[in-house]
Short mmCIF file of C-alpha atoms in Angstrom, two decimals:
data_model
loop_
_atom_site.label_atom_id
_atom_site.label_comp_id
_atom_site.label_asym_id
_atom_site.label_seq_id
_atom_site.Cartn_x
_atom_site.Cartn_y
_atom_site.Cartn_z
CA MET A 1115 0.15 0.06 -0.05
CA ARG A 1116 2.32 3.17 0.72
CA ALA A 1117 4.25 5.52 1.62
CA ARG A 1118 4.18 7.72 5.09
CA THR A 1119 3.63 11.48 4.27
CA ALA A 1120 6.29 12.61 6.32
CA ARG A 1121 9.05 11.44 4.01
CA ARG A 1122 12.13 10.99 5.86
CA SER A 1123 15.57 10.22 4.44
CA LEU A 1124 16.83 6.47 4.17
CA ALA A 1125 20.71 8.48 5.41
CA ARG A 1126 18.27 9.24 8.65
CA PHE A 1127 16.97 5.37 8.77
CA PHE A 1128 20.15 4.19 8.86
CA ALA A 1129 21.78 6.74 10.81
CA LEU A 1130 18.65 5.42 13.50
CA ALA A 1131 19.67 1.03 12.84
CA GLY A 1132 22.17 0.87 15.87
CA VAL A 1133 18.99 1.65 18.02
CA ALA A 1134 15.98 1.02 15.94
CA LEU A 1135 17.69 -2.75 16.09
CA LEU A 1136 17.83 -2.43 20.06
CA LEU A 1137 14.17 -1.14 20.01
CA ALA A 1138 12.81 -3.81 17.02
CA ALA A 1139 14.07 -6.68 19.28
CA CYS A 1140 12.57 -5.95 22.27
CA SER A 1141 8.96 -5.08 20.51
CA ASN A 1142 9.41 -8.37 17.94
CA SER A 1143 9.96 -10.27 20.94
CA THR A 1144 5.35 -9.75 21.75
CA SER A 1145 4.46 -8.79 18.37
CA SER A 1146 5.09 -12.49 17.20
CA VAL A 1147 2.87 -15.20 16.97
CA GLY A 1148 4.59 -18.05 15.26
CA SER A 1149 6.92 -20.04 17.15
CA LYS A 1150 10.34 -20.13 15.58
CA GLY A 1151 11.71 -23.21 13.10
CA LYS A 1152 11.75 -25.99 14.57
CA SER A 1153 14.14 -29.07 13.12
CA GLY A 1154 12.84 -30.21 9.55
CA SER A 1155 10.74 -27.82 9.29
CA TYR A 1156 10.55 -24.06 6.57
CA VAL A 1157 10.74 -20.59 8.63
CA ILE A 1158 8.82 -18.20 6.95
CA GLY A 1159 8.39 -15.02 8.30
CA SER A 1160 6.65 -11.24 7.33
CA SER A 1161 6.81 -7.86 8.32
CA SER A 1162 3.98 -5.75 8.60
CA ASP A 1163 1.56 -3.44 10.89
CA LEU A 1164 0.21 -5.21 13.74
CA SER A 1165 -0.20 -2.08 16.00
CA SER A 1166 -0.28 1.01 14.42
CA PHE A 1167 -2.39 2.84 12.04
CA LEU A 1168 -2.09 0.21 9.34
CA ALA A 1169 -2.98 -2.46 11.69
CA PHE A 1170 -6.13 -3.47 9.46
CA GLU A 1171 -3.67 -4.09 6.52
CA GLY A 1172 -1.26 -5.82 8.56
CA THR A 1173 -3.33 -7.95 10.47
CA GLY A 1174 -5.45 -9.11 7.87
CA LEU A 1175 -1.85 -9.91 5.74
CA ARG A 1176 -0.65 -11.95 8.74
CA ASN A 1177 -4.13 -13.75 9.05
CA GLY A 1178 -4.22 -14.74 5.65
CA ILE A 1179 -0.80 -15.76 5.14
CA GLN A 1180 -1.15 -18.27 8.54
CA ALA A 1181 -4.34 -19.67 6.80
CA TYR A 1182 -2.47 -20.73 3.81
CA PHE A 1183 0.46 -22.05 5.77
CA THR A 1184 -1.94 -23.91 8.71
CA TYR A 1185 -3.73 -25.52 5.69
CA VAL A 1186 -0.63 -26.67 4.25
CA ASN A 1187 0.41 -27.90 7.44
CA SER A 1188 -2.05 -30.04 7.77
CA HIS A 1189 -2.15 -31.47 4.72
CA GLY A 1190 1.18 -32.81 5.11
CA GLY A 1191 3.25 -29.84 5.02
CA VAL A 1192 5.81 -28.96 1.27
CA ASN A 1193 7.65 -31.93 0.21
CA GLY A 1194 6.89 -33.79 3.71
CA HIS A 1195 7.73 -30.68 6.16
CA LYS A 1196 6.13 -28.30 7.98
CA ILE A 1197 6.53 -24.54 7.91
CA ASP A 1198 6.88 -22.15 10.98
CA TYR A 1199 5.79 -19.08 10.47
CA ILE A 1200 7.29 -15.76 12.14
CA PRO A 1201 5.17 -13.23 11.86
CA LEU A 1202 6.74 -9.82 13.36
CA ASN A 1203 5.31 -6.33 14.00
CA ASP A 1204 7.10 -3.36 11.97
CA GLN A 1205 4.38 -0.82 13.37
CA SER A 1206 4.72 1.17 9.53
CA ASN A 1207 8.02 1.98 10.87
CA PRO A 1208 10.51 1.53 8.04
CA ALA A 1209 13.50 1.57 10.47
CA THR A 1210 11.78 -1.56 12.31
CA GLY A 1211 11.12 -2.75 8.86
CA ALA A 1212 14.75 -3.57 8.51
CA ALA A 1213 15.46 -4.81 11.92
CA ASN A 1214 12.80 -7.31 11.24
CA VAL A 1215 14.98 -8.29 8.27
CA THR A 1216 17.91 -8.79 10.21
CA GLN A 1217 15.88 -10.98 13.24
CA LEU A 1218 14.38 -13.19 10.61
CA ALA A 1219 17.96 -13.87 8.74
CA THR A 1220 19.85 -14.06 11.50
CA VAL A 1221 18.14 -15.47 14.70
CA ASP A 1222 15.25 -17.06 12.89
CA HIS A 1223 17.21 -17.98 9.35
CA ALA A 1224 14.19 -18.10 7.48
CA SER A 1225 14.07 -18.87 4.00
CA ALA A 1226 11.74 -15.53 2.69
CA ILE A 1227 9.71 -12.44 4.33
CA LEU A 1228 6.42 -12.08 3.01
CA GLY A 1229 3.89 -9.09 4.23
CA TRP A 1230 5.39 -5.49 3.51
CA GLY A 1231 1.88 -3.24 3.72
CA LEU A 1232 3.97 -0.29 3.87
CA SER A 1233 6.21 0.67 0.61
CA ASP A 1234 8.49 2.93 2.80
CA VAL A 1235 8.95 0.13 5.29
CA LEU A 1236 10.33 -2.10 2.32
CA VAL A 1237 12.16 0.39 0.58
CA ALA A 1238 13.93 1.23 3.91
CA ALA A 1239 14.55 -2.80 4.56
CA GLN A 1240 15.88 -3.34 0.40
CA PRO A 1241 19.61 -2.78 1.61
CA GLU A 1242 18.83 -5.48 4.51
CA LEU A 1243 17.58 -7.95 2.37
CA SER A 1244 20.02 -7.51 0.01
CA ARG A 1245 23.06 -8.11 2.95
CA TYR A 1246 21.27 -11.60 3.69
CA HIS A 1247 19.99 -12.70 0.11
CA VAL A 1248 16.56 -12.92 1.36
CA ALA A 1249 13.35 -12.87 -1.29
CA ALA A 1250 10.74 -10.48 -0.11
CA ILE A 1251 7.51 -11.38 -1.59
CA GLY A 1252 5.01 -8.16 -0.53
CA GLN A 1253 2.47 -6.43 -1.20
CA ALA A 1254 3.30 -2.70 -1.32
CA LEU A 1255 6.24 -3.08 -3.84
CA THR A 1256 6.82 0.06 -5.78
CA GLY A 1257 6.94 -0.23 -9.84
CA SER A 1258 10.77 1.18 -9.78
CA MET A 1259 11.60 -2.69 -7.79
CA ILE A 1260 9.81 -4.36 -10.57
CA ASN A 1261 10.83 -2.63 -13.86
CA PRO A 1262 13.67 -4.23 -14.12
CA PRO A 1263 12.86 -7.13 -12.27
CA GLN A 1264 15.18 -7.68 -9.15
CA PRO A 1265 15.93 -10.42 -7.90
CA GLY A 1266 14.08 -11.94 -4.79
CA LEU A 1267 11.50 -9.42 -5.32
CA VAL A 1268 8.12 -10.22 -6.22
CA SER A 1269 4.78 -8.50 -5.95
CA ALA A 1270 1.75 -10.57 -4.72
CA GLU A 1271 -0.74 -7.81 -5.82
CA LEU A 1272 -0.95 -5.76 -8.86
CA ILE A 1273 1.43 -2.88 -8.76
CA ILE A 1274 -0.32 0.16 -8.30
CA SER A 1275 0.67 2.58 -10.52
CA SER A 1276 -0.02 0.17 -13.29
CA GLU A 1277 -4.00 0.41 -11.99
CA ALA A 1278 -4.44 4.02 -13.81
CA GLY A 1279 -4.67 2.35 -17.47
CA LEU A 1280 -6.96 -0.28 -16.29
CA MET A 1281 -9.32 2.26 -14.12
CA ALA A 1282 -8.78 5.09 -17.05
CA THR A 1283 -10.14 2.59 -19.69
CA PHE A 1284 -12.80 1.36 -17.01
CA ALA A 1285 -14.22 4.71 -16.74
CA GLU A 1286 -13.87 5.85 -20.98
CA HIS A 1287 -16.21 2.89 -21.81
CA LYS A 1288 -18.27 3.29 -18.60
CA LEU A 1289 -18.33 6.44 -16.93
CA VAL A 1290 -17.82 8.78 -19.84
CA HIS A 1291 -21.28 10.37 -21.11
CA SER A 1292 -20.34 13.74 -22.46
CA LYS A 1293 -17.72 15.31 -25.23
CA HIS A 1294 -15.46 16.77 -22.15
CA PRO A 1295 -15.89 15.05 -18.87
CA THR A 1296 -14.73 16.18 -15.40
CA VAL A 1297 -12.71 14.32 -13.39
CA ALA A 1298 -11.08 14.13 -9.59
CA PHE A 1299 -8.59 12.00 -8.36
CA VAL A 1300 -8.02 11.18 -4.64
CA THR A 1301 -4.26 9.71 -4.03
CA TYR A 1302 -1.68 9.73 -1.18
CA ASP A 1303 1.79 11.66 -0.53
CA SER A 1304 3.49 8.27 -1.03
CA SER A 1305 6.13 7.08 -2.84
CA VAL A 1306 3.96 4.54 -5.01
CA ASP A 1307 1.79 7.08 -5.65
CA VAL A 1308 3.67 9.83 -7.44
CA LYS A 1309 3.57 7.72 -10.55
CA PHE A 1310 -0.23 6.83 -10.38
CA ARG A 1311 -0.92 10.61 -9.94
CA ALA A 1312 1.25 11.58 -12.40
CA ASP A 1313 -0.51 8.92 -15.35
CA LEU A 1314 -4.00 9.78 -14.38
CA VAL A 1315 -2.98 13.11 -14.94
CA ALA A 1316 -1.52 12.24 -18.19
CA ILE A 1317 -4.34 10.00 -19.48
CA ALA A 1318 -6.90 12.62 -18.63
CA ARG A 1319 -5.22 15.45 -20.95
CA ALA A 1320 -5.11 12.74 -23.43
CA GLN A 1321 -8.45 11.61 -23.22
CA GLY A 1322 -9.99 15.37 -23.17
CA TRP A 1323 -11.10 14.89 -19.58
CA LYS A 1324 -10.66 18.20 -16.93
CA VAL A 1325 -9.30 17.55 -13.91
CA VAL A 1326 -11.38 19.58 -11.18
CA SER A 1327 -9.41 18.44 -8.14
CA ASN A 1328 -6.15 16.71 -7.31
CA LEU A 1329 -6.43 15.78 -4.21
CA VAL A 1330 -3.50 14.28 -1.69
CA MET A 1331 -4.33 13.27 1.81
CA SER A 1332 -2.05 11.34 4.72
CA LEU A 1333 -2.21 7.68 4.94
CA SER A 1334 -2.61 8.18 8.30
CA ALA A 1335 -5.56 10.30 7.80
CA THR A 1336 -9.14 9.66 9.95
CA SER A 1337 -10.91 12.55 8.83
CA TYR A 1338 -12.25 12.98 5.45
CA SER A 1339 -13.78 16.30 5.46
CA ALA A 1340 -11.35 18.11 3.80
CA GLN A 1341 -11.70 15.62 1.04
CA VAL A 1342 -15.38 15.69 1.66
CA ASN A 1343 -15.58 19.37 1.38
CA ALA A 1344 -13.27 19.46 -2.18
CA LEU A 1345 -15.00 16.63 -3.84
CA ALA A 1346 -18.60 18.30 -3.22
CA ALA A 1347 -17.57 21.76 -4.59
CA ALA A 1348 -15.73 20.20 -7.77
CA LYS A 1349 -18.73 18.29 -8.45
CA PRO A 1350 -16.36 15.89 -10.90
CA ASP A 1351 -18.68 13.41 -13.72
CA PHE A 1352 -16.84 10.66 -11.67
CA VAL A 1353 -13.95 10.09 -9.32
CA LEU A 1354 -11.04 7.96 -9.41
CA THR A 1355 -9.17 7.06 -6.12
CA SER A 1356 -6.38 5.33 -4.32
CA VAL A 1357 -6.96 5.07 -0.53
CA VAL A 1358 -7.53 2.23 1.69
CA ASP A 1359 -10.92 0.46 2.79
CA PRO A 1360 -11.60 3.42 5.89
CA ALA A 1361 -10.93 5.75 3.98
CA VAL A 1362 -12.66 5.04 0.82
CA VAL A 1363 -16.06 4.31 3.24
CA GLY A 1364 -15.07 7.94 4.82
CA ILE A 1365 -14.79 9.35 1.76
CA VAL A 1366 -18.16 8.03 -0.09
CA SER A 1367 -20.38 8.24 2.67
CA GLY A 1368 -19.20 11.75 2.52
CA ILE A 1369 -19.90 12.95 -0.70
CA ARG A 1370 -23.32 11.23 -0.72
CA GLN A 1371 -24.21 13.52 1.97
CA ALA A 1372 -22.98 16.25 0.56
CA GLY A 1373 -25.23 15.80 -3.01
CA LEU A 1374 -23.09 13.99 -5.21
CA THR A 1375 -25.48 11.27 -4.51
CA THR A 1376 -24.68 9.11 -7.53
CA THR A 1377 -21.24 10.60 -8.30
CA PRO A 1378 -19.37 7.33 -9.93
CA VAL A 1379 -16.16 6.66 -7.82
CA VAL A 1380 -13.65 3.96 -9.31
CA ASN A 1381 -10.88 3.08 -6.13
CA TYR A 1382 -7.69 0.94 -6.59
CA ASP A 1383 -7.64 -2.77 -5.08
CA GLY A 1384 -5.87 -1.87 -1.50
CA GLY A 1385 -9.77 -0.30 -1.13
CA SER A 1386 -11.49 -3.14 -2.46
CA ALA A 1387 -13.01 -5.59 0.76
CA TYR A 1388 -15.81 -7.26 0.18
CA GLY A 1389 -17.03 -6.12 4.18
CA THR A 1390 -15.90 -2.29 2.48
CA LEU A 1391 -18.61 -2.56 -0.55
CA LYS A 1392 -21.09 -4.53 1.24
CA GLN A 1393 -20.88 -1.59 4.15
CA LEU A 1394 -21.26 0.81 1.82
CA ASN A 1395 -23.85 -0.97 -0.45
CA ASP A 1396 -23.74 1.30 -3.59
CA SER A 1397 -24.12 1.18 -6.71
CA ASN A 1398 -21.95 3.74 -7.93
CA VAL A 1399 -18.54 2.50 -6.38
CA TYR A 1400 -16.63 0.77 -8.27
CA VAL A 1401 -13.20 -1.31 -7.53
CA VAL A 1402 -10.32 -2.77 -8.88
CA ARG A 1403 -9.31 -5.92 -7.79
CA PRO A 1404 -6.95 -9.24 -8.79
CA PHE A 1405 -8.92 -11.46 -6.31
CA ALA A 1406 -12.33 -13.06 -6.34
CA PHE A 1407 -14.54 -12.97 -3.66
CA PRO A 1408 -15.55 -15.00 -0.93
CA THR A 1409 -18.64 -14.96 -2.42
CA ASP A 1410 -17.02 -16.41 -5.79
CA THR A 1411 -17.44 -19.95 -4.46
CA LYS A 1412 -17.99 -21.81 -7.79
CA PHE A 1413 -13.95 -22.10 -7.80
CA PRO A 1414 -12.82 -24.23 -5.84
CA GLY A 1415 -9.65 -22.13 -4.52
CA VAL A 1416 -12.22 -19.74 -3.10
CA ARG A 1417 -14.17 -22.40 -1.16
CA THR A 1418 -11.00 -23.82 0.14
CA PHE A 1419 -9.59 -20.07 1.41
CA ASP A 1420 -13.16 -19.20 3.16
CA ALA A 1421 -12.64 -22.79 4.50
CA ALA A 1422 -8.95 -22.05 5.55
CA ALA A 1423 -9.09 -18.61 6.89
CA LYS A 1424 -12.15 -19.26 9.08
CA ALA A 1425 -10.23 -22.54 10.69
CA ILE A 1426 -8.02 -19.73 12.62
CA GLY A 1427 -10.89 -17.66 13.60
CA ALA A 1428 -10.14 -15.48 10.80
CA ASN A 1429 -12.77 -13.41 8.46
CA PRO A 1430 -12.25 -14.21 5.05
CA ALA A 1431 -14.37 -10.83 3.52
CA ALA A 1432 -11.73 -8.52 5.94
CA PRO A 1433 -9.51 -6.19 3.93
CA PHE A 1434 -5.98 -7.80 3.06
CA VAL A 1435 -6.61 -11.47 4.23
CA VAL A 1436 -6.95 -12.80 0.50
CA ASN A 1437 -3.40 -10.67 -0.33
CA GLY A 1438 -1.67 -12.86 2.41
CA TYR A 1439 -3.02 -15.84 1.61
CA VAL A 1440 -1.74 -15.38 -2.06
CA GLN A 1441 2.10 -14.53 -0.68
CA ALA A 1442 1.64 -17.69 1.21
CA MET A 1443 0.62 -19.30 -1.85
CA ILE A 1444 3.34 -18.27 -3.89
CA ALA A 1445 5.90 -18.99 -1.31
CA VAL A 1446 4.45 -22.69 -1.05
CA ALA A 1447 5.05 -23.26 -4.52
CA THR A 1448 8.38 -21.84 -4.17
CA LEU A 1449 9.31 -24.04 -1.35
CA GLN A 1450 8.24 -26.89 -3.75
CA ARG A 1451 10.38 -26.14 -6.12
CA CYS A 1452 12.99 -25.15 -4.14
CA GLY A 1453 13.50 -28.78 -1.81
CA TYR A 1454 14.68 -28.88 1.51
CA PRO A 1455 16.58 -27.91 2.92
CA CYS A 1456 15.83 -24.26 1.49
CA SER A 1457 18.33 -21.06 2.55
CA PRO A 1458 17.68 -18.29 1.70
CA GLN A 1459 19.53 -18.04 -1.57
CA LYS A 1460 17.94 -21.15 -3.07
CA PHE A 1461 14.44 -19.61 -2.61
CA MET A 1462 15.57 -16.62 -3.86
CA SER A 1463 16.75 -18.43 -7.18
CA SER A 1464 13.31 -20.71 -7.27
CA LEU A 1465 11.25 -18.07 -6.67
CA ASP A 1466 13.06 -15.98 -9.81
CA LYS A 1467 12.26 -19.11 -12.45
CA LEU A 1468 8.98 -20.01 -10.02
CA GLY A 1469 6.80 -19.82 -13.58
CA ARG A 1470 2.53 -20.48 -13.46
CA VAL A 1471 1.12 -20.52 -9.95
CA THR A 1472 -1.87 -22.07 -10.32
CA THR A 1473 -4.68 -20.46 -7.73
CA GLY A 1474 -7.89 -22.31 -8.12
CA GLY A 1475 -9.86 -18.90 -8.50
CA VAL A 1476 -8.95 -17.02 -6.00
CA THR A 1477 -6.68 -14.76 -8.57
CA VAL A 1478 -8.99 -13.66 -11.66
CA ALA A 1479 -5.45 -14.94 -13.62
CA PRO A 1480 -3.30 -17.44 -12.66
CA VAL A 1481 -0.42 -15.98 -11.36
CA VAL A 1482 2.79 -15.89 -13.55
CA ILE A 1483 6.47 -15.35 -11.72
CA ASP A 1484 9.56 -15.61 -14.11
CA SER A 1485 12.66 -13.16 -15.44
CA SER A 1486 10.31 -11.24 -16.68
CA VAL A 1487 6.88 -10.95 -14.85
CA ARG A 1488 7.32 -9.82 -11.04
CA ALA A 1489 3.49 -8.96 -10.02
CA LEU A 1490 0.02 -9.82 -10.57
CA THR A 1491 -0.82 -8.63 -14.37
CA HIS A 1492 -4.62 -8.75 -14.37
CA GLY A 1493 -7.85 -7.46 -12.61
CA VAL A 1494 -11.42 -6.79 -12.71
CA VAL A 1495 -13.64 -4.10 -12.51
CA TYR A 1496 -15.73 -4.76 -9.48
CA GLY A 1497 -19.65 -3.04 -8.57
CA TRP A 1498 -22.29 -3.52 -5.96
CA ASP A 1499 -25.43 -5.40 -6.68
CA LYS A 1500 -27.94 -3.84 -4.02
CA ALA A 1501 -30.67 -6.64 -4.91
CA SER A 1502 -28.18 -9.16 -4.77
CA GLN A 1503 -25.72 -7.93 -1.86
CA VAL A 1504 -22.86 -9.22 -3.51
CA PRO A 1505 -19.52 -8.01 -6.08
CA TYR A 1506 -20.37 -8.66 -9.43
CA ALA A 1507 -17.85 -8.09 -12.77
CA ALA A 1508 -18.23 -4.90 -14.22
CA SER A 1509 -16.03 -5.50 -16.82
CA GLY A 1510 -14.09 -8.82 -18.06
CA VAL A 1511 -10.53 -9.29 -17.22
CA LEU A 1512 -8.66 -6.58 -17.96
CA ALA A 1513 -4.19 -6.69 -18.22
CA VAL A 1514 -2.35 -4.08 -16.65
CA SER A 1515 -0.51 -1.71 -18.41
#
C-alpha cells in the first residue's frame, strides 16, 4: 500500500539503525504470534503493521498467510516438511522493518519474508534484504522494484501505478457520457502514488477530461472532511481514487451526504474488500481487484480459502486477508520447487524461475512469476449489486499496463 506522509530520508533511517535494532528486538519478542523454526521445518517470516495506523492491513496480511500455511501443514506440509511462520510487527516504521529483516535472517533463519504492507518500510528494508540474500513477497512494491526486475522481489498484487490505465479504460467506456467530462482524483502522498497520480493526469489530458480536483492526503488520516468538501465543491462527473478501505468508506459516505448522491467512484485494489462494498451498499462504487471475493464459491480455490481463514478464526471477507493468502501460495509453490532444505539464496533463485502458480480461482487470472514478470498482471473492475447484496464483475478480466 504506501509511504507515510512525512517522508524521511534513508540516510536518517540507517543513522538510527543501531537504536532501531535494539528497540525492534524488544517489541518483536512480544509481537510475533508464530513459533520459532523447529528441526525439519521450513521457516517463513513476515513484516507488517500489527499495531499502528495500518494494523487493519497488516493483521489481514498476517491472517491470510497464517491461514494458508496452517492449511498446508494440516495436509502434510511441503515436500513432507511443515512450515513455521514467524510474523513480526513493523508498526509501519521503516527502521523497524529493516530490523525485522535482520532478526528473521540471522536469528530465525527464514527462507523468505512476506507481508510488506507499506512501501517506505520495504524501501528501507531493501538493503538488509540484499545483504542477507532474502527474498520478499510483498504487498506494496513500487514499480521501480520490479521494472526492471530485481532478484527476489515479487508483488502478490497489482502494482499500484499500473492500475491507472485499467481504471481509466473502465471509466472511458462505462462512465463518460459527455465530450469533455470532469474528473477528480484522490491519492496519497506516498512514493507508490507519485507515478499513479502522474499517469492519471496524463491520461486525463490525452482523453480530454478536465481535472477539477487533484487531492493528495495522508495515509494516516482519520478525518476526510477536507476531501469531501473539495469534491462536493468541484462536482466532478466521476472520481478515481487510490485509498484504503476506511478512507473509501469515509469519502464516499461523505460525498453522498454532501449531495453527490450518484457520482461514480472507482477505487484501486487496496480498498476493495467485500466488507467495504457491503458497508457502502452503493451501486455507483467500483473497485479494481485481482482477487475473487469470498462469495465466489463456484471456484474451488475460493471455497478452500474461505474454510482455511475460518479455521484459524479469521474473516475471509476482511481487508487484505486474501492478499496474504496469495503471498503464502506463492511462497509454498516456491518451496515445492526449492526442495528441502531451502536456504534463502536457493529460495530466491527458485522464486525468480517459479513460472505459473494455479490458485483455483482465488486470483482472477493465474499467477506467473518469471524473469520478466514479478507481479499480478490482471484485474477485474467490480461493482455492487444492491438487490443481491454481492459484488459483480462490471468488466471482463483486464490486463494492466
